[in-house]
Amino acid sequence: MQFSWSGWKQSAAVRWILLFLFVLLFYITLAPYLLPKTYDIQEGKRMERDVVAPAQIKDDKARIKAQEEAADRVEPIYSIVAMRSEQLLEQIFARMEQLNQDDQVTTDNKVTIYRTEIPQLYSDYVDEFVRSNTGKDAYNDTLLQEMATTVKNQEYRIPEETYYKLPQLTVVQIADMQQVGLTIVRKLMSDPLREAETARTKVAELVNASSLSERKTREIVQELARFAIMPNKFLDSEATSEAKVAAKENTPEVVINQGDIIVHKGEMVTQELYDRLSSFNLLQDKKSYWPQLGLLLLSLLFLLFIYSFLDKSSGLNTANVRYNNAQLAMLLLIFILNLLIMRIVELTQTDTISYVGYLAPTAMGAMLITLLLDVQLAVVCSFLFAIAGSILFNVDSNRIFDFNYGFMTTVVSFAAIFAIHRASQRSTILKAGIMVSLFGSASVLALILLGGELPEKTEMVTTIAFAFAGGLLTAILVIGLMPFFEITFGILSALKLVELSNPNHPLLRKLLTETPGTYHHSVMV
């Protein structure tokens, strides 16, 4: 059924309604992509919907927590200190050799001297080791203090009866004992020891396997060797602290990606969660309407762009106009369909497969306007479709436009216009679709190569394939929509006129056969 536009084709009221619908269309279409989402967040209440990150956010509190966890995972660092405790044993044997040869000192006094001096030699040896290494690069001061404390706490207590045996030793016995004792201490101290008792349990076995044959000398050298054995592996607090600091510094930034859910629907808003959202600068006491005003202004600019062209090219305010309300309504419907299809394709787009946007038949609007209205108007509208596409298919919230999609939309729209503006057959639409596919694929490939770092081969091929398929989809949609516009608006497009001028057309052939003389008249038409 053909609609009758007479009576309101030139109506100013209808024109203003159509212009308002243009603004409303642009506003509604672009609002989800340009207006920031707002939430009613109150402490102590549950969220009514998910709170999604509007952009990439650095979560400093989460990073601090991750740093603490990384520091806790650092194992304590133990360092080996070369104690060389065989030197202590040498000092003991040297004192024994000197004191046993002194006839002026009684045996009881010698026992007392040994009981006093031998433990003192142990303590002095440790203190001297700390003093001589303090301030040097070999060991830090904290490690030396830890070493001194640990070594003194693990000092071996020589049995009392051993002190009574020491004055009885001869020089030869002392020399033999010294050779065996030093060998055993060096051997056992060559391994890392956190507990000296671990090595002391092995002394008896090594002494029994030595060259000493006398029971007394074996027993004495066992006790002296155990006394000289010290721990040599200590907790290095300073190195551990440095490792913890390094672990914290190497902890990567905790990033909440755009689109990630920060707060789930139904989650209780606690003070901690409220403070976390506040640290993300997501909380505002007053709602700002500046974005809405900006979007309204952008929509008005879109309309002004279209209206200015229509007014200058034909004069919308005159009675004899090229573009009346019928053409304006047709243009509005084309915009609705084109933007609607772009929105549908955008629903399948994600951050990982953002190239799905190249599948959108963005050139459909330009092709329909060329066939049904005007080539110049199609060129003008192509820029608007390109801007809309760069907004709709943008996946980076840090910017408003993704001009990759805008550039691609401009290229395929111009290719469609130049390929279709002199179409004489409907098959030309399919040829134009192929041109759109080729130019779309070429433009996408150019953008990929200009990006520098090439994506994976599969992704690259898929992206180009989507752009190629978008051109074919454009041709299919245009072929399907052309009869709808021709019937709905009761117009004769250039393609329809060519079809009607064909003598083999059923309607024209019937007219020619049943009405004499009609052929010449039809040719004139």
Coordinates of C-alpha atoms in Angstrom, one line a residue:
M1 CA 0.0 0.0 0.0
Q2 CA 1.4 3.4 -1.0
F3 CA 1.4 6.2 1.6
S4 CA 0.0 9.6 0.6
W5 CA 2.3 12.3 1.6
S6 CA 0.2 15.2 0.2
G7 CA -0.8 17.7 2.7
W8 CA 2.1 17.4 5.0
K9 CA 5.1 17.1 2.7
Q10 CA 5.6 20.8 3.1
S11 CA 4.3 21.1 6.7
A12 CA 6.6 23.1 8.9
A13 CA 5.3 21.3 12.0
V14 CA 6.1 17.9 10.5
R15 CA 9.6 19.2 9.5
W16 CA 10.3 20.3 13.0
I17 CA 9.2 16.9 14.3
L18 CA 11.5 15.1 11.9
L19 CA 14.4 17.3 12.8
F20 CA 13.7 16.6 16.5
L21 CA 13.7 12.9 15.8
F22 CA 17.1 13.3 14.2
V23 CA 18.5 14.9 17.3
L24 CA 16.7 12.2 19.5
L25 CA 18.2 9.4 17.3
F26 CA 21.7 10.8 17.6
Y27 CA 21.4 11.3 21.4
I28 CA 19.9 7.9 22.1
T29 CA 22.4 6.0 19.9
L30 CA 25.5 7.7 21.3
A31 CA 24.4 8.1 24.9
P32 CA 25.6 4.6 26.1
Y33 CA 29.1 5.3 24.7
L34 CA 29.6 8.9 25.7
L35 CA 27.7 9.4 28.9
P36 CA 29.4 8.1 32.1
K37 CA 27.5 5.5 34.1
T38 CA 26.2 6.6 37.5
Y39 CA 25.4 4.5 40.5
D40 CA 23.5 5.1 43.8
I41 CA 26.2 4.0 46.3
Q42 CA 25.4 4.3 49.9
E43 CA 27.3 2.7 52.8
G44 CA 25.4 -0.1 54.4
K45 CA 23.2 -0.8 51.4
R46 CA 23.5 -3.5 48.8
M47 CA 24.3 -2.7 45.2
E48 CA 21.4 -2.8 42.8
R49 CA 23.7 -3.5 39.8
D50 CA 27.3 -4.2 38.9
V51 CA 29.8 -1.4 39.1
V52 CA 32.0 -1.6 36.1
A53 CA 35.3 0.2 35.7
P54 CA 34.8 3.0 33.2
A55 CA 38.5 3.0 32.4
Q56 CA 41.8 1.3 33.4
I57 CA 42.3 2.0 37.1
K58 CA 45.4 1.4 39.2
D59 CA 44.4 -0.2 42.5
D60 CA 47.0 1.1 44.9
K61 CA 45.6 -0.6 47.9
A62 CA 45.5 -3.9 46.2
R63 CA 49.1 -3.4 45.1
I64 CA 50.1 -2.6 48.7
K65 CA 48.5 -5.9 49.8
A66 CA 50.2 -7.7 47.0
Q67 CA 53.5 -6.2 48.0
E68 CA 53.0 -7.4 51.6
E69 CA 52.2 -10.9 50.4
A70 CA 55.2 -10.9 48.1
A71 CA 57.4 -9.8 51.1
D72 CA 55.9 -12.6 53.2
R73 CA 56.8 -15.2 50.6
V74 CA 60.5 -14.2 50.8
E75 CA 62.3 -17.0 52.6
P76 CA 64.8 -16.0 55.4
I77 CA 68.2 -15.6 53.9
Y78 CA 71.1 -17.4 55.7
S79 CA 74.7 -16.5 55.2
I80 CA 77.8 -18.5 55.8
V81 CA 80.5 -17.0 58.0
A82 CA 84.0 -18.5 57.8
M83 CA 84.6 -18.9 61.5
R84 CA 87.9 -20.9 61.1
S85 CA 87.4 -22.2 64.6
E86 CA 90.4 -24.5 64.2
Q87 CA 92.4 -21.4 65.2
L88 CA 90.6 -21.4 68.5
L89 CA 91.7 -25.1 69.0
E90 CA 95.3 -24.1 68.1
Q91 CA 95.2 -21.4 70.8
I92 CA 93.9 -24.0 73.4
F93 CA 96.7 -26.5 72.5
A94 CA 99.3 -23.8 72.5
R95 CA 98.2 -22.8 76.0
M96 CA 98.2 -26.4 77.2
E97 CA 101.7 -26.9 75.9
Q98 CA 102.9 -23.8 77.7
L99 CA 101.1 -24.4 81.0
N100 CA 102.0 -28.1 81.3
Q101 CA 105.7 -27.4 81.0
D102 CA 105.6 -24.8 83.7
D103 CA 106.8 -26.6 86.9
Q104 CA 106.2 -23.6 89.1
V105 CA 102.4 -24.1 88.8
T106 CA 100.7 -26.8 90.8
T107 CA 98.4 -29.3 89.2
D108 CA 95.4 -27.9 91.1
N109 CA 96.2 -24.4 89.9
K110 CA 96.5 -25.7 86.3
V111 CA 93.1 -27.2 86.5
T112 CA 91.7 -23.9 87.8
I113 CA 93.4 -22.0 85.0
Y114 CA 92.1 -24.4 82.4
R115 CA 88.6 -24.1 83.8
T116 CA 88.8 -20.3 83.6
E117 CA 90.8 -19.6 80.5
I118 CA 89.4 -22.1 78.0
P119 CA 85.8 -20.7 78.1
Q120 CA 87.3 -17.2 78.0
L121 CA 89.3 -18.1 74.9
Y122 CA 86.0 -19.1 73.2
S123 CA 84.4 -15.8 74.1
D124 CA 87.4 -13.7 73.2
Y125 CA 87.8 -15.5 69.9
V126 CA 84.2 -14.6 68.9
D127 CA 84.5 -11.0 70.1
E128 CA 87.8 -10.6 68.2
F129 CA 86.3 -12.0 65.0
V130 CA 83.4 -9.5 65.2
R131 CA 85.8 -6.6 65.9
S132 CA 88.1 -7.4 63.0
N133 CA 85.3 -7.8 60.5
T134 CA 83.1 -4.9 61.5
G135 CA 82.8 -2.2 58.9
K136 CA 84.2 -4.4 56.1
D137 CA 82.4 -5.6 53.0
A138 CA 82.6 -9.3 53.8
Y139 CA 79.8 -9.3 56.5
N140 CA 77.3 -6.7 57.5
D141 CA 77.2 -5.5 61.1
T142 CA 73.7 -7.1 61.6
L143 CA 75.0 -10.5 60.5
L144 CA 78.0 -10.2 62.8
Q145 CA 75.8 -9.4 65.8
E146 CA 73.6 -12.4 65.0
M147 CA 76.6 -14.6 64.6
A148 CA 78.1 -13.5 68.0
T149 CA 74.8 -14.1 69.8
T150 CA 74.2 -17.5 68.2
V151 CA 77.7 -18.8 68.6
K152 CA 77.9 -17.9 72.3
N153 CA 74.5 -19.4 72.9
Q154 CA 75.7 -22.7 71.4
E155 CA 79.0 -22.9 73.3
Y156 CA 79.8 -26.4 74.3
R157 CA 80.3 -27.1 78.0
I158 CA 83.5 -29.2 78.6
P159 CA 82.9 -31.8 81.3
E160 CA 84.6 -31.1 84.7
E161 CA 86.7 -34.3 84.7
T162 CA 88.3 -33.2 81.4
Y163 CA 90.0 -30.3 83.1
Y164 CA 91.6 -32.6 85.6
K165 CA 93.1 -34.7 82.7
L166 CA 94.7 -31.8 80.8
P167 CA 97.6 -31.2 83.2
Q168 CA 98.7 -34.8 82.8
L169 CA 99.3 -34.5 79.1
T170 CA 102.9 -34.5 77.7
V171 CA 104.2 -32.5 74.8
V172 CA 104.1 -35.4 72.5
Q173 CA 100.5 -36.3 73.4
I174 CA 99.5 -32.7 72.9
A175 CA 101.1 -32.6 69.4
D176 CA 99.3 -35.8 68.4
M177 CA 96.0 -34.6 69.8
Q178 CA 96.4 -31.3 68.0
Q179 CA 96.9 -32.9 64.6
V180 CA 93.9 -35.1 65.0
G181 CA 91.7 -32.3 66.5
L182 CA 92.5 -29.8 63.8
T183 CA 91.7 -32.3 61.1
I184 CA 88.3 -33.2 62.6
V185 CA 87.3 -29.6 63.2
R186 CA 88.2 -28.5 59.7
K187 CA 86.3 -31.4 58.2
L188 CA 83.1 -30.9 60.2
M189 CA 83.2 -27.1 59.9
S190 CA 83.4 -27.3 56.1
D191 CA 79.7 -27.9 55.9
P192 CA 77.0 -25.3 56.7
L193 CA 76.0 -25.6 60.3
R194 CA 73.0 -23.8 61.8
E195 CA 73.2 -26.1 64.9
A196 CA 76.7 -27.0 66.1
E197 CA 75.3 -30.0 67.9
T198 CA 74.7 -31.6 64.5
A199 CA 78.5 -31.8 63.8
R200 CA 79.4 -32.5 67.4
T201 CA 77.6 -35.9 67.3
K202 CA 80.1 -37.0 64.6
V203 CA 83.2 -36.2 66.5
A204 CA 83.5 -39.5 68.5
E205 CA 83.3 -41.6 65.3
L206 CA 86.1 -39.6 63.6
V207 CA 88.3 -39.7 66.7
N208 CA 87.9 -43.5 67.0
A209 CA 89.0 -43.8 63.4
S210 CA 92.1 -41.6 64.0
S211 CA 95.6 -42.5 64.8
L212 CA 95.2 -41.9 68.5
S213 CA 95.6 -45.1 70.5
E214 CA 95.3 -44.0 74.1
R215 CA 91.9 -43.8 75.6
K216 CA 92.7 -40.7 77.6
T217 CA 93.9 -38.7 74.6
R218 CA 90.9 -39.8 72.5
E219 CA 88.5 -38.7 75.2
I220 CA 90.2 -35.3 75.7
V221 CA 90.4 -34.5 72.0
Q222 CA 86.7 -35.4 71.6
E223 CA 85.8 -32.8 74.2
L224 CA 88.1 -30.1 72.8
A225 CA 87.0 -30.7 69.2
R226 CA 83.3 -30.4 70.3
F227 CA 84.2 -27.2 72.1
A228 CA 85.9 -25.7 69.1
I229 CA 83.0 -26.6 66.7
M230 CA 80.7 -23.6 66.2
P231 CA 77.7 -22.9 64.0
N232 CA 78.6 -21.0 60.7
K233 CA 75.3 -20.4 59.0
F234 CA 73.3 -17.5 60.4
L235 CA 70.1 -15.6 59.7
D236 CA 71.1 -12.5 57.6
S237 CA 68.4 -10.0 58.6
E238 CA 69.7 -7.2 56.5
A239 CA 69.9 -9.3 53.3
T240 CA 66.4 -10.7 54.1
S241 CA 65.1 -7.1 54.5
E242 CA 66.7 -6.1 51.2
A243 CA 65.1 -9.1 49.5
K244 CA 61.7 -8.2 50.9
V245 CA 62.1 -4.6 49.7
A246 CA 63.1 -5.9 46.3
A247 CA 60.1 -8.2 46.2
K248 CA 57.9 -5.2 47.0
E249 CA 59.5 -3.0 44.3
N250 CA 59.2 -5.8 41.7
T251 CA 55.5 -6.3 42.5
P252 CA 53.7 -5.2 39.3
E253 CA 50.9 -2.6 39.4
V254 CA 47.5 -4.1 40.2
V255 CA 45.3 -2.8 37.3
I256 CA 41.5 -3.0 37.0
N257 CA 40.9 -3.2 33.3
Q258 CA 38.2 -1.3 31.6
G259 CA 34.9 -3.2 31.8
D260 CA 36.0 -5.3 34.8
I261 CA 33.4 -5.5 37.6
I262 CA 34.5 -3.6 40.7
V263 CA 31.4 -4.3 42.8
H264 CA 29.0 -7.1 42.1
K265 CA 25.3 -6.8 42.2
G266 CA 23.9 -7.5 45.6
E267 CA 27.2 -6.9 47.4
M268 CA 27.1 -5.0 50.6
V269 CA 28.8 -1.6 50.5
T270 CA 31.1 -1.6 53.6
Q271 CA 33.2 1.3 54.8
E272 CA 36.3 -0.4 53.2
L273 CA 34.5 -0.8 49.9
Y274 CA 33.3 2.7 50.0
D275 CA 36.8 4.0 50.7
R276 CA 38.1 1.9 47.9
L277 CA 35.7 3.4 45.4
S278 CA 36.5 6.8 46.7
S279 CA 40.2 6.2 46.0
F280 CA 39.3 5.4 42.4
N281 CA 37.6 8.8 42.1
L282 CA 34.3 7.1 41.3
L283 CA 32.3 8.8 44.0
Q284 CA 30.8 12.3 43.6
D285 CA 28.4 14.0 45.9
K286 CA 26.7 15.9 43.1
K287 CA 25.7 14.5 39.7
S288 CA 27.1 16.4 36.8
Y289 CA 25.0 17.1 33.7
W290 CA 27.8 18.5 31.6
P291 CA 28.2 15.2 29.6
Q292 CA 24.5 15.3 28.8
L293 CA 24.8 18.8 27.6
G294 CA 27.8 18.0 25.5
L295 CA 26.1 15.0 23.9
L296 CA 23.0 17.2 23.1
L297 CA 25.3 19.8 21.5
L298 CA 27.0 17.1 19.5
S299 CA 23.6 15.8 18.3
L300 CA 22.6 19.3 17.3
L301 CA 25.8 19.7 15.4
F302 CA 25.0 16.5 13.5
L303 CA 21.6 17.8 12.6
L304 CA 23.0 21.3 11.7
F305 CA 25.4 19.6 9.3
I306 CA 22.6 17.8 7.5
Y307 CA 20.1 20.6 7.6
S308 CA 22.6 23.2 6.3
F309 CA 23.4 21.0 3.3
L310 CA 19.7 20.4 2.5
D311 CA 18.9 24.0 2.9
K312 CA 21.7 25.3 0.7
S313 CA 21.2 22.7 -2.0
S314 CA 17.4 23.0 -2.4
G315 CA 16.0 25.5 0.0
L316 CA 13.9 23.7 2.6
N317 CA 12.0 26.9 3.4
T318 CA 10.7 27.4 -0.1
A319 CA 7.6 25.9 -1.7
N320 CA 9.5 24.4 -4.6
V321 CA 12.0 22.2 -2.8
R322 CA 14.1 19.3 -3.8
Y323 CA 14.0 17.7 -0.3
N324 CA 10.6 17.8 1.3
N325 CA 9.4 16.1 4.4
A326 CA 9.0 12.8 2.6
Q327 CA 12.7 12.8 1.6
L328 CA 13.6 14.0 5.1
A329 CA 11.7 11.1 6.6
M330 CA 13.4 8.7 4.2
L331 CA 16.8 10.0 5.3
L332 CA 15.8 9.6 8.9
L333 CA 14.8 6.0 8.3
I334 CA 18.1 5.3 6.5
F335 CA 20.0 6.7 9.5
I336 CA 17.9 4.6 11.9
L337 CA 18.6 1.4 10.0
N338 CA 22.3 2.1 9.5
L339 CA 22.9 3.1 13.1
L340 CA 20.8 0.2 14.4
I341 CA 22.8 -2.4 12.4
M342 CA 26.0 -0.8 13.7
R343 CA 24.7 -1.2 17.2
I344 CA 23.8 -4.8 16.7
V345 CA 27.3 -5.6 15.4
E346 CA 28.8 -3.7 18.3
L347 CA 27.0 -6.0 20.8
T348 CA 29.3 -8.8 19.7
Q349 CA 32.4 -6.7 20.1
T350 CA 34.7 -7.3 23.1
D351 CA 38.1 -6.0 24.2
T352 CA 39.8 -9.2 22.9
I353 CA 37.9 -9.3 19.6
S354 CA 37.4 -5.6 18.9
Y355 CA 38.0 -6.2 15.2
V356 CA 34.4 -7.5 14.9
G357 CA 33.5 -3.9 14.3
Y358 CA 34.9 -4.1 10.8
L359 CA 32.1 -6.5 9.9
A360 CA 29.5 -3.8 10.3
P361 CA 28.0 -2.7 6.9
T362 CA 28.6 0.9 7.6
A363 CA 28.5 1.8 3.9
M364 CA 24.9 0.7 3.7
G365 CA 23.6 4.2 4.6
A366 CA 25.7 5.9 2.0
M367 CA 24.7 3.5 -0.7
L368 CA 21.0 3.9 0.0
I369 CA 21.2 7.6 0.1
T370 CA 23.0 7.6 -3.3
L371 CA 20.4 5.4 -4.9
L372 CA 17.3 7.0 -3.3
L373 CA 18.3 10.6 -2.7
D374 CA 21.5 12.3 -3.9
V375 CA 25.2 11.6 -4.3
Q376 CA 26.3 14.8 -2.6
L377 CA 24.0 14.2 0.3
A378 CA 25.5 10.7 0.6
V379 CA 29.0 12.2 0.8
V380 CA 28.0 14.5 3.6
C381 CA 26.3 11.7 5.5
S382 CA 29.3 9.5 5.1
F383 CA 31.3 11.7 7.4
L384 CA 28.5 11.5 10.0
F385 CA 28.4 7.7 9.8
A386 CA 32.2 7.7 10.1
I387 CA 32.1 9.8 13.3
A388 CA 29.3 7.6 14.7
G389 CA 31.3 4.4 13.9
S390 CA 34.4 5.8 15.6
I391 CA 32.3 6.2 18.7
L392 CA 30.2 3.0 18.6
F393 CA 33.2 0.7 18.0
N394 CA 35.6 2.4 20.3
V395 CA 36.7 0.0 23.1
D396 CA 39.1 2.4 24.8
S397 CA 37.3 4.6 27.4
N398 CA 40.3 6.9 27.6
R399 CA 39.3 8.4 24.2
I400 CA 36.0 9.3 22.7
F401 CA 36.8 8.3 19.1
D402 CA 38.6 5.4 17.5
F403 CA 39.5 6.8 14.2
N404 CA 40.5 3.4 12.8
Y405 CA 36.8 2.6 12.4
G406 CA 36.1 6.2 11.3
F407 CA 38.7 6.0 8.6
M408 CA 37.5 2.6 7.4
T409 CA 33.8 3.8 7.3
T410 CA 34.8 6.8 5.3
V411 CA 36.8 4.7 2.8
V412 CA 34.1 2.1 2.2
S413 CA 31.3 4.8 2.1
F414 CA 33.2 6.7 -0.7
A415 CA 33.9 3.5 -2.5
A416 CA 30.2 2.6 -2.4
I417 CA 29.2 6.1 -3.6
F418 CA 31.6 6.1 -6.6
A419 CA 30.7 2.5 -7.5
I420 CA 26.9 2.9 -7.3
H421 CA 26.0 6.5 -8.3
R422 CA 25.5 5.6 -12.0
A423 CA 24.0 2.2 -11.4
S424 CA 21.7 1.0 -14.2
Q425 CA 21.0 -2.5 -12.9
R426 CA 20.5 -4.1 -9.5
S427 CA 23.5 -6.3 -10.2
T428 CA 25.6 -3.1 -9.9
I429 CA 24.8 -3.1 -6.2
L430 CA 26.6 -6.5 -5.8
K431 CA 29.5 -5.1 -7.8
A432 CA 29.6 -2.1 -5.5
G433 CA 29.5 -4.4 -2.6
I434 CA 32.6 -6.2 -3.9
M435 CA 34.3 -2.8 -4.3
V436 CA 33.4 -2.0 -0.7
S437 CA 34.9 -5.3 0.4
L438 CA 38.1 -4.7 -1.5
F439 CA 38.6 -1.1 -0.3
G440 CA 37.6 -2.1 3.2
S441 CA 40.1 -4.9 3.3
A442 CA 42.8 -2.6 1.9
S443 CA 42.1 0.1 4.4
V444 CA 42.2 -2.3 7.4
L445 CA 45.4 -3.8 6.1
A446 CA 46.9 -0.4 5.8
L447 CA 45.9 0.4 9.4
I448 CA 47.4 -2.8 10.7
L449 CA 50.7 -2.2 8.9
L450 CA 50.9 1.4 10.2
G451 CA 50.4 0.1 13.7
G452 CA 54.0 -1.1 13.7
E453 CA 53.7 -4.3 15.8
L454 CA 51.8 -6.8 13.7
P455 CA 49.1 -9.0 15.5
E456 CA 49.1 -12.8 15.3
K457 CA 48.6 -14.2 11.8
T458 CA 45.2 -15.6 12.7
E459 CA 43.9 -12.4 14.1
M460 CA 45.3 -10.4 11.1
V461 CA 43.6 -12.7 8.6
T462 CA 40.3 -12.7 10.6
T463 CA 40.3 -8.9 10.7
I464 CA 40.7 -8.5 7.0
A465 CA 38.1 -11.2 6.4
F466 CA 35.6 -9.4 8.6
A467 CA 36.2 -6.2 6.5
F468 CA 35.7 -8.1 3.3
A469 CA 32.5 -9.8 4.6
G470 CA 31.2 -6.4 5.7
G471 CA 31.2 -5.2 2.1
L472 CA 29.2 -8.3 0.9
L473 CA 26.8 -7.8 3.8
T474 CA 26.3 -4.2 2.7
A475 CA 25.3 -5.2 -0.8
I476 CA 22.9 -7.9 0.5
L477 CA 21.2 -5.5 2.8
V478 CA 20.9 -2.7 0.2
I479 CA 19.4 -5.2 -2.4
G480 CA 16.9 -6.3 0.3
L481 CA 16.0 -2.8 1.5
M482 CA 15.6 -1.0 -1.9
P483 CA 12.2 -2.5 -2.7
F484 CA 11.0 -1.6 0.8
F485 CA 11.9 2.1 0.3
E486 CA 10.5 2.2 -3.2
I487 CA 7.2 0.7 -2.1
T488 CA 6.9 2.5 1.2
F489 CA 7.7 6.0 -0.1
G490 CA 6.2 5.4 -3.6
I491 CA 9.3 6.5 -5.5
L492 CA 10.9 5.5 -8.7
S493 CA 14.6 5.1 -8.2
A494 CA 17.0 5.2 -11.1
L495 CA 17.2 1.4 -11.0
K496 CA 13.4 1.1 -11.1
L497 CA 13.1 3.5 -14.1
V498 CA 15.7 1.5 -16.0
E499 CA 13.8 -1.7 -15.3
L500 CA 10.5 -0.2 -16.4
S501 CA 12.1 1.1 -19.6
N502 CA 13.0 -2.4 -20.6
P503 CA 10.6 -3.7 -23.3
N504 CA 10.8 -7.2 -21.7
H505 CA 9.4 -5.9 -18.4
P506 CA 6.0 -7.6 -18.0
L507 CA 4.1 -4.4 -17.2
L508 CA 5.5 -2.5 -20.2
R509 CA 5.2 -5.4 -22.6
K510 CA 1.5 -5.8 -21.7
L511 CA 1.0 -2.1 -22.3
L512 CA 2.8 -2.3 -25.7
T513 CA 0.8 -5.3 -26.9
E514 CA -2.6 -4.1 -25.8
T515 CA -2.3 -0.4 -26.6
P516 CA -1.3 0.5 -30.2
G517 CA 1.2 3.3 -30.6
T518 CA 2.4 3.1 -27.0
Y519 CA 5.9 2.0 -27.8
H520 CA 7.0 5.4 -29.2
H521 CA 5.5 7.1 -26.2
S522 CA 7.2 4.8 -23.8
V523 CA 10.5 5.4 -25.4
M524 CA 10.0 9.2 -25.1
V525 CA 9.3 8.6 -21.4

